[in-house]
Amino acid sequence: MDSPGYILLSRLSLQERATQALANNIANADTPGFRAMRPVFGQVMVNVRGAGALPGDSTMSLPQDRATWRDMAPGSLQTTGNKLDVAIDGEGFFVIDTPKGERYTRAGRFSIGANGRMVDQEGNAVLDSRDRPISFSAQDTQIEITKSGTIQSENGEIARLKLVRFENPQNLMAEGNRLFDAQNEAPVRVERPKVVQGALEGSNVSPILEMTRLTAEMREFQYASNFTEREGERINNAVERIMRRRS
C-alpha cells in the first residue's frame, strides 16, 4: 500500500471513533450528571521507505489517537420535587460504595433501598462523611437535606453527605454513564459543600450542538471513504496499464 492509502485508513479509523464518541454523548443527553466526551487527536511523523514512498518524500504525517478529554462543565439543575434527589451546586462528587470499591458520581438520583439504606440507581450505598452507608429507620418520614449536605428527619440529624473533589478530574475513569473510578487520583474532601434537595444536575451535553458535530463528522467520514475508493480505482488502473504494456 502507498502513502495515501495508509494516511486515509488511519484517518478513517479515527473518524469512526470521533463519531462513536459523539453518538454516545447524544445517547446520554438526558442522563443525570453525564459529562460529554471529546477524543483528542494528534499527529505522528513516520519515515517513508520502499515502493509506497512518493518521490521526494522522506516522512509522512499520520493522525494519532492521543487521549479522551472529558468536558467537566456543570449541567443545568432540574427541579424534580423528589426529596431524595440531590444536586451539587459547584464542585464535588458524591461517594458511592460499590462491590469494586468507592466510586464517584454527580448523579444524585437516590432512593431508599429495601434495607433502609440510601442507594443510587444501581442499588449501591451512598456514603456519609464518616465513610459509612447512610441508613434510615421506618420512623424517618420527613427527610430534609440542607445546603451543607446534612440529612435530617423529624427524629433529628441522620448523617451528612460526603462530597469530594479531585485536583485533576481528567484522570477519572468512567464506569458506565454515571460512575467514575479515581484510579490513582486521591480524593480531597469538600469542606463547604453546596447541595440542592429536590433537584438533579442534568447532562452537560447540548443535543443540537452534538447533532451538528455528528453531521460534520459523518460528512468527513464519507469524504475520506470516497477518496479511498477513488485512490483504489487509481491504483487498479495503474496496475492494468502496466500489465498491458508488459503483455
Steps between C-alpha positions, in 0.01 A plus 500: 500500500630851415515803729153643415343163585656488847404861568140443394459180701635664817270798438195274459582310820518816711200654326297196604602542865409868494157407363452236770588751775246748366233231470563400862464861611168533320375174651572639849357847448237420767727307740535690833854615569638374167815665368559531125802320355736648242770296323840668475695437181855590411745412226803278474776522241598170340808433288404399146694223330433256219270501202222680685702822531424791273794664318680743726319388816696381803222519761123504510261627766240261642218590743544357848245414769648682799237496774142570597416833659198536726301822505461569872272802461195465729160412362188701571303433818157350449237517774331164562325542833630160616654551844765234439620661177809706578701726270846643563521875447870545435794262523498151642377145457281275712678191633342164420592163654503235223618136491814630323570763766423869531373672189403861438203660328316824432173313444304556822192297417482307827234289669455285810582134446332197655752506786428864582820627342528796269600354163568611144321372190707179500427428868845607626514664841565874530773579754492767769779721631612217732535258206195302607184414301215741568206316660146602590258350749134434435419805713698737275220627278571874474846499344676831448843563347660835576726698267803372691399140433365421847218245489238524772146391576237567765715278725812714472824496299573176316825557310686738274566429135865450415616714209850485355687673222810420294798713411496357147153368415620410149672198657166351603401185313134469405313184600174497311324833457484621861791369708869588500798305626770721652781264391810644674348844557453573870162658588494821704206565729283800410492699823205723407274301270198658336215265418144555387224267618224407259711562191730316261797618300433427137746389236730772367436375146329742260306273260483762224873570517583130510276428201674777307838351584381150414377617159837663431688187608281280281569721201873482570476123525313478169754729334791282617314185395437637152861610470611151602283345228639736236854426616430128467368552148809702412730222619300235312512703179873550538554126551287419195699738279828351621376147434384594146840648417678187625274275298 
